């Protein structure tokens, strides 16, 4: 068993978001690079909207994006905390499958570059650029920061220095108010039929004006 597979097996016990399947992949798995394709994006957003019972594509897209980056952050931060090295998350090698949400697979796991390169440069920034005509880029970066903080909390204090360092990246630095821990944008979950505001939301309570736009 490779060192990378051992890391993935150890971190998988922390929560489902830390789990990545490995080994030979059938044709249900596709490269995560495909998530930047508009047709792929729109089909996933439509499926998510149907499951969430919302007719707003931006709400579904925000939720889908949040869940995806939460998984990517979890794997990356978990591997660094566990081993000091980041699992390779190249968009052509990290695979996805839609099963009531995006699940991840790596055929031959290995270690890659630093976490900024693997996650922010290769995964999140291209996706923000490709999805920003559905959801505002500022909202998506807010989702990325919130998902990062959430992944760190699952791990605990060992992850905090890494999370703090990542939040200083210019792409994330202005997404969260350091004094309050609240986001400067809203993920829009309150606009779903059963949704409320999240604990770190810019809104303390759901806005009365449900047409309100966020940056």
PDB file of C-alpha atoms in Angstrom, residues 75-154:
ATOM      1  CA  UNK A  75      -8.736  15.913   1.694  1.00  0.00           C
ATOM      2  CA  UNK A  76      -5.998  18.497   1.274  1.00  0.00           C
ATOM      3  CA  UNK A  77      -5.911  19.773   4.857  1.00  0.00           C
ATOM      4  CA  UNK A  78      -6.353  16.297   6.272  1.00  0.00           C
ATOM      5  CA  UNK A  79      -3.427  14.936   4.282  1.00  0.00           C
ATOM      6  CA  UNK A  80      -1.156  17.813   5.305  1.00  0.00           C
ATOM      7  CA  UNK A  81      -2.056  17.492   8.989  1.00  0.00           C
ATOM      8  CA  UNK A  82      -1.617  13.719   8.856  1.00  0.00           C
ATOM      9  CA  UNK A  83       1.569  13.511   6.816  1.00  0.00           C
ATOM     10  CA  UNK A  84       2.943  16.986   6.160  1.00  0.00           C
ATOM     11  CA  UNK A  85       2.245  16.511   2.449  1.00  0.00           C
ATOM     12  CA  UNK A  86      -0.749  17.377   0.276  1.00  0.00           C
ATOM     13  CA  UNK A  87      -2.441  14.702  -1.782  1.00  0.00           C
ATOM     14  CA  UNK A  88      -2.139  15.437  -5.511  1.00  0.00           C
ATOM     15  CA  UNK A  89      -5.421  17.008  -6.679  1.00  0.00           C
ATOM     16  CA  UNK A  90      -4.670  17.621 -10.332  1.00  0.00           C
ATOM     17  CA  UNK A  91      -8.004  18.244 -12.116  1.00  0.00           C
ATOM     18  CA  UNK A  92      -7.197  15.591 -14.710  1.00  0.00           C
ATOM     19  CA  UNK A  93      -6.452  12.958 -12.053  1.00  0.00           C
ATOM     20  CA  UNK A  94      -8.944  13.784  -9.309  1.00  0.00           C
ATOM     21  CA  UNK A  95     -12.223  12.249 -10.495  1.00  0.00           C
ATOM     22  CA  UNK A  96     -15.839  12.962  -9.568  1.00  0.00           C
ATOM     23  CA  UNK A  97     -19.200  11.220  -9.704  1.00  0.00           C
ATOM     24  CA  UNK A  98     -22.620  12.702  -8.957  1.00  0.00           C
ATOM     25  CA  UNK A  99     -24.472  10.613  -6.403  1.00  0.00           C
ATOM     26  CA  UNK A 100     -26.771  13.070  -4.604  1.00  0.00           C
ATOM     27  CA  UNK A 101     -23.669  15.260  -4.434  1.00  0.00           C
ATOM     28  CA  UNK A 102     -20.137  15.090  -5.810  1.00  0.00           C
ATOM     29  CA  UNK A 103     -17.955  12.214  -4.622  1.00  0.00           C
ATOM     30  CA  UNK A 104     -14.215  11.950  -5.272  1.00  0.00           C
ATOM     31  CA  UNK A 105     -11.920   9.213  -6.580  1.00  0.00           C
ATOM     32  CA  UNK A 106      -8.192   8.952  -7.317  1.00  0.00           C
ATOM     33  CA  UNK A 107      -7.036   5.971  -9.329  1.00  0.00           C
ATOM     34  CA  UNK A 108      -3.401   6.124  -8.209  1.00  0.00           C
ATOM     35  CA  UNK A 109      -3.033   8.468  -5.232  1.00  0.00           C
ATOM     36  CA  UNK A 110       0.202  10.341  -4.730  1.00  0.00           C
ATOM     37  CA  UNK A 111       1.527  13.504  -3.164  1.00  0.00           C
ATOM     38  CA  UNK A 112       1.623  16.769  -5.083  1.00  0.00           C
ATOM     39  CA  UNK A 113       2.643  20.367  -4.593  1.00  0.00           C
ATOM     40  CA  UNK A 114       1.804  22.689  -1.707  1.00  0.00           C
ATOM     41  CA  UNK A 115      -1.820  23.094  -0.681  1.00  0.00           C
ATOM     42  CA  UNK A 116      -2.185  26.566  -2.232  1.00  0.00           C
ATOM     43  CA  UNK A 117      -1.156  25.190  -5.621  1.00  0.00           C
ATOM     44  CA  UNK A 118      -3.179  21.995  -5.380  1.00  0.00           C
ATOM     45  CA  UNK A 119      -6.414  23.539  -4.076  1.00  0.00           C
ATOM     46  CA  UNK A 120      -6.598  27.279  -4.725  1.00  0.00           C
ATOM     47  CA  UNK A 121      -4.670  27.420  -8.003  1.00  0.00           C
ATOM     48  CA  UNK A 122      -5.662  24.156  -9.674  1.00  0.00           C
ATOM     49  CA  UNK A 123      -9.120  23.473  -8.289  1.00  0.00           C
ATOM     50  CA  UNK A 124     -10.987  26.450  -6.836  1.00  0.00           C
ATOM     51  CA  UNK A 125      -9.860  29.423  -8.912  1.00  0.00           C
ATOM     52  CA  UNK A 126     -10.659  27.791 -12.290  1.00  0.00           C
ATOM     53  CA  UNK A 127     -14.063  26.742 -10.970  1.00  0.00           C
ATOM     54  CA  UNK A 128     -14.874  30.238  -9.686  1.00  0.00           C
ATOM     55  CA  UNK A 129     -13.963  31.634 -13.101  1.00  0.00           C
ATOM     56  CA  UNK A 130     -16.127  29.044 -14.888  1.00  0.00           C
ATOM     57  CA  UNK A 131     -19.160  29.415 -12.595  1.00  0.00           C
ATOM     58  CA  UNK A 132     -19.199  33.171 -12.041  1.00  0.00           C
ATOM     59  CA  UNK A 133     -21.853  33.738 -14.711  1.00  0.00           C
ATOM     60  CA  UNK A 134     -24.235  31.638 -12.560  1.00  0.00           C
ATOM     61  CA  UNK A 135     -23.117  32.778  -9.092  1.00  0.00           C
ATOM     62  CA  UNK A 136     -21.169  35.915  -8.182  1.00  0.00           C
ATOM     63  CA  UNK A 137     -17.455  35.271  -7.764  1.00  0.00           C
ATOM     64  CA  UNK A 138     -17.400  36.971  -4.355  1.00  0.00           C
ATOM     65  CA  UNK A 139     -20.040  34.570  -3.074  1.00  0.00           C
ATOM     66  CA  UNK A 140     -18.089  31.569  -4.378  1.00  0.00           C
ATOM     67  CA  UNK A 141     -14.878  32.735  -2.712  1.00  0.00           C
ATOM     68  CA  UNK A 142     -16.889  33.195   0.480  1.00  0.00           C
ATOM     69  CA  UNK A 143     -18.067  29.608   0.149  1.00  0.00           C
ATOM     70  CA  UNK A 144     -14.460  28.495  -0.316  1.00  0.00           C
ATOM     71  CA  UNK A 145     -13.365  30.284   2.860  1.00  0.00           C
ATOM     72  CA  UNK A 146     -16.294  28.986   4.892  1.00  0.00           C
ATOM     73  CA  UNK A 147     -15.690  25.427   3.696  1.00  0.00           C
ATOM     74  CA  UNK A 148     -12.011  25.759   4.604  1.00  0.00           C
ATOM     75  CA  UNK A 149     -12.845  26.892   8.130  1.00  0.00           C
ATOM     76  CA  UNK A 150     -15.371  24.081   8.506  1.00  0.00           C
ATOM     77  CA  UNK A 151     -12.882  21.428   7.415  1.00  0.00           C
ATOM     78  CA  UNK A 152     -10.365  22.773   9.904  1.00  0.00           C
ATOM     79  CA  UNK A 153     -12.877  22.594  12.734  1.00  0.00           C
ATOM     80  CA  UNK A 154     -13.517  18.913  12.059  1.00  0.00           C
TER      81      UNK A 154
END
